[in-house]
PDB file of C-alpha atoms in Angstrom:
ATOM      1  CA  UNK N   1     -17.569 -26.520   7.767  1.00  0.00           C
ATOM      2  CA  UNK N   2     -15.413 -23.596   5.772  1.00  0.00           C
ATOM      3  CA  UNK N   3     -13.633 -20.955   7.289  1.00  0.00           C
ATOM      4  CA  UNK N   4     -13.162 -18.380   4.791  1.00  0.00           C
ATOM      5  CA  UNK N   5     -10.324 -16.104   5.560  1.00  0.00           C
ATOM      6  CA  UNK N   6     -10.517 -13.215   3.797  1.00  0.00           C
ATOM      7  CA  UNK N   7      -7.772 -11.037   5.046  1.00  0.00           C
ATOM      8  CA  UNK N   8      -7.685  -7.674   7.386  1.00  0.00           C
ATOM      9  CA  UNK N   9      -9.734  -5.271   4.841  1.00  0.00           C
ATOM     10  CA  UNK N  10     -12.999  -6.994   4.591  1.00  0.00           C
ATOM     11  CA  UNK N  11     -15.378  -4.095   5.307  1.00  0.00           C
ATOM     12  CA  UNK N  12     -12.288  -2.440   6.346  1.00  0.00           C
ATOM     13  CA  UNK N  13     -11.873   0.311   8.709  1.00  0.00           C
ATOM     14  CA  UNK N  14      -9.095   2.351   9.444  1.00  0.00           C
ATOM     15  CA  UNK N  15      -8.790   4.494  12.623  1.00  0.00           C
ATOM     16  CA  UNK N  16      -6.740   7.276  13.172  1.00  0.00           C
ATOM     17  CA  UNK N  17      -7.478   8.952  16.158  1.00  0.00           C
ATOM     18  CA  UNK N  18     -10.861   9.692  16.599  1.00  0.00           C
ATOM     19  CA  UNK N  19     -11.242   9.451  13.255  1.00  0.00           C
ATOM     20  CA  UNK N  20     -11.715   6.345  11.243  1.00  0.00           C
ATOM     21  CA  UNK N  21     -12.539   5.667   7.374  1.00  0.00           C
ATOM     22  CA  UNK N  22     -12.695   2.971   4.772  1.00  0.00           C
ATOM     23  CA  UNK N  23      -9.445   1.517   3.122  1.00  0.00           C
ATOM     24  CA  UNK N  24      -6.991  -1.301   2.717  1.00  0.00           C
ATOM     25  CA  UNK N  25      -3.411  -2.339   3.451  1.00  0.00           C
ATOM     26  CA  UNK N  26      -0.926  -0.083   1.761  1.00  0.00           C
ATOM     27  CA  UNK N  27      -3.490   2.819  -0.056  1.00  0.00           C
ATOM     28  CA  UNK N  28      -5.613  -0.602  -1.399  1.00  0.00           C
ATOM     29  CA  UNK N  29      -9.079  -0.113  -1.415  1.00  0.00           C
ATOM     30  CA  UNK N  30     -11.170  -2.263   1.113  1.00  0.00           C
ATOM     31  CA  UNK N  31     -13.504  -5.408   0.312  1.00  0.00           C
ATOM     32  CA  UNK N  32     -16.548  -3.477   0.839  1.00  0.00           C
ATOM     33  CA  UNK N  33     -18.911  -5.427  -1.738  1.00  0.00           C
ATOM     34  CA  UNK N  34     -17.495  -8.799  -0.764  1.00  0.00           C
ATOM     35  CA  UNK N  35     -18.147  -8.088   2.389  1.00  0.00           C
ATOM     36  CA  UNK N  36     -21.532  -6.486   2.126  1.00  0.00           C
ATOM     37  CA  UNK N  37     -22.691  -9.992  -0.067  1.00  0.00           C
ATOM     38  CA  UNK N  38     -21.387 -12.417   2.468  1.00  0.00           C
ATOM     39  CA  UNK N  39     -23.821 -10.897   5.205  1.00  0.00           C
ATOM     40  CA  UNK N  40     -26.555 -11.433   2.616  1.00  0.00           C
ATOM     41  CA  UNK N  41     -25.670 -14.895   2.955  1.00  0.00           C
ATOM     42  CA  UNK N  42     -27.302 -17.576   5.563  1.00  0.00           C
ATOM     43  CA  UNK N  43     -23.794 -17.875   6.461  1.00  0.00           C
ATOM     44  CA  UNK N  44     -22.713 -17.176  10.026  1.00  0.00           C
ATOM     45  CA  UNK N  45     -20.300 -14.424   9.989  1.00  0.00           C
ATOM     46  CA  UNK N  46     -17.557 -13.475  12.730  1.00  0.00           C
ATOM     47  CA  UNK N  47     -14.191 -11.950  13.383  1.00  0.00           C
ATOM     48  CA  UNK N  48     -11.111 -13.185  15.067  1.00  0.00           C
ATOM     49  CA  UNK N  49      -9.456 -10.564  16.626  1.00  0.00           C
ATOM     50  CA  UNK N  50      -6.204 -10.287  15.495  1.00  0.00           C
ATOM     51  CA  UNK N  51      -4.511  -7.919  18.227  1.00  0.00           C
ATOM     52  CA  UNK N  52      -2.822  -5.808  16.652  1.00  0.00           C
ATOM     53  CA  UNK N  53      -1.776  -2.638  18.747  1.00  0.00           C
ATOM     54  CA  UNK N  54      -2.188   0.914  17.706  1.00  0.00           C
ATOM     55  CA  UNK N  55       0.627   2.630  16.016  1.00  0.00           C
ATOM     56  CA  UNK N  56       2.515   5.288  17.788  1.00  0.00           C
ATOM     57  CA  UNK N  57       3.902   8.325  16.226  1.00  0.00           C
ATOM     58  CA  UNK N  58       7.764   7.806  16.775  1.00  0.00           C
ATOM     59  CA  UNK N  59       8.498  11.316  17.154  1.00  0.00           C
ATOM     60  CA  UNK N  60       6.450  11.512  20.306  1.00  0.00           C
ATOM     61  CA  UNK N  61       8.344   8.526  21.776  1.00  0.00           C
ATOM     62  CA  UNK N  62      11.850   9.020  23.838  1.00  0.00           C
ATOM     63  CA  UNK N  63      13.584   6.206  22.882  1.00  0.00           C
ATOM     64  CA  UNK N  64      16.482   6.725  25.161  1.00  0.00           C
ATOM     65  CA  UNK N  65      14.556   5.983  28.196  1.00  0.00           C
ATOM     66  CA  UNK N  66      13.652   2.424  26.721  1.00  0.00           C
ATOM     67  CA  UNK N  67      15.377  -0.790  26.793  1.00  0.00           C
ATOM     68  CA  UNK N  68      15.790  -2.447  23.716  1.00  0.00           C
ATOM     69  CA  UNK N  69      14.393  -6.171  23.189  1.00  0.00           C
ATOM     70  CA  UNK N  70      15.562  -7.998  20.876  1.00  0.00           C
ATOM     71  CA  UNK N  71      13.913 -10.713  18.484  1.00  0.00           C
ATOM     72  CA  UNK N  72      14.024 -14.693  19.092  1.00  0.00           C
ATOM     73  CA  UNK N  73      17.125 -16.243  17.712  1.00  0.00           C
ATOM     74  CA  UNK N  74      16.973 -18.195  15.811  1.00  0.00           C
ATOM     75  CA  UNK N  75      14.500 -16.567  13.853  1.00  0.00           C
ATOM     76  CA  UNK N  76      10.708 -19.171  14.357  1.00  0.00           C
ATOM     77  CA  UNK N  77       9.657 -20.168  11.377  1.00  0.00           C
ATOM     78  CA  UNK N  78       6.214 -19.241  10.721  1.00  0.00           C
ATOM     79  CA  UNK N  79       4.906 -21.058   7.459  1.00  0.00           C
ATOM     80  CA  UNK N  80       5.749 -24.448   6.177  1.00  0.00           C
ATOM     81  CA  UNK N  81       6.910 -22.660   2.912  1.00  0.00           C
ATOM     82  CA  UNK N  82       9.415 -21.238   5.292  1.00  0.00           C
ATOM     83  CA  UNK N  83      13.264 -21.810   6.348  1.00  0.00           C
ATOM     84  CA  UNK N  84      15.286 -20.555   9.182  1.00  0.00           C
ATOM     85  CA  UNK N  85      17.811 -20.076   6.124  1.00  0.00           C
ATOM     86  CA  UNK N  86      15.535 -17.015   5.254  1.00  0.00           C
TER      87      UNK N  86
END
């Protein structure tokens, strides 16, 4: 078996709204042709979701009727390349 991860922008779709169009992190373009020729494939193809929540326009949020949370301390370290010196 190979699980090819190929990031968030494969055939990526970004929705704002009711609207939605193609694109990639940061004004990058999206793996459109990468991911149109890996469907070609006999390969079976599927997507983890990755739950990321919709953004919220911070001018439409109160934030004085909210209680902050703060982060885990100490920080978890999330890759082996990392330290909790970072």
């Amino acid at each position: 078996s190979v699980v090819l991860t190929t990031g968030t922008f494969l055939g990526g779709l970004i929705h704002i709204g009711l609207q939605n169009y193609s694109g990639g992190r940061a004004g990058d373009p999206p793996s459109i042709a990468l991911a149109k020729r890996l469907r070609e494939l006999p390969l079976r193809v599927g997507r983890l979701k990755t739950g990321t929540p919709p953004r919220i326009d911070g001018r439409s949020v109160d934030f004085s009727q909210m209680t902050e949370q703060p982060g885990d301390t100490p920080l978890p370290v999330m890759s082996f390349l990392g330290s909790r010196e970072q």
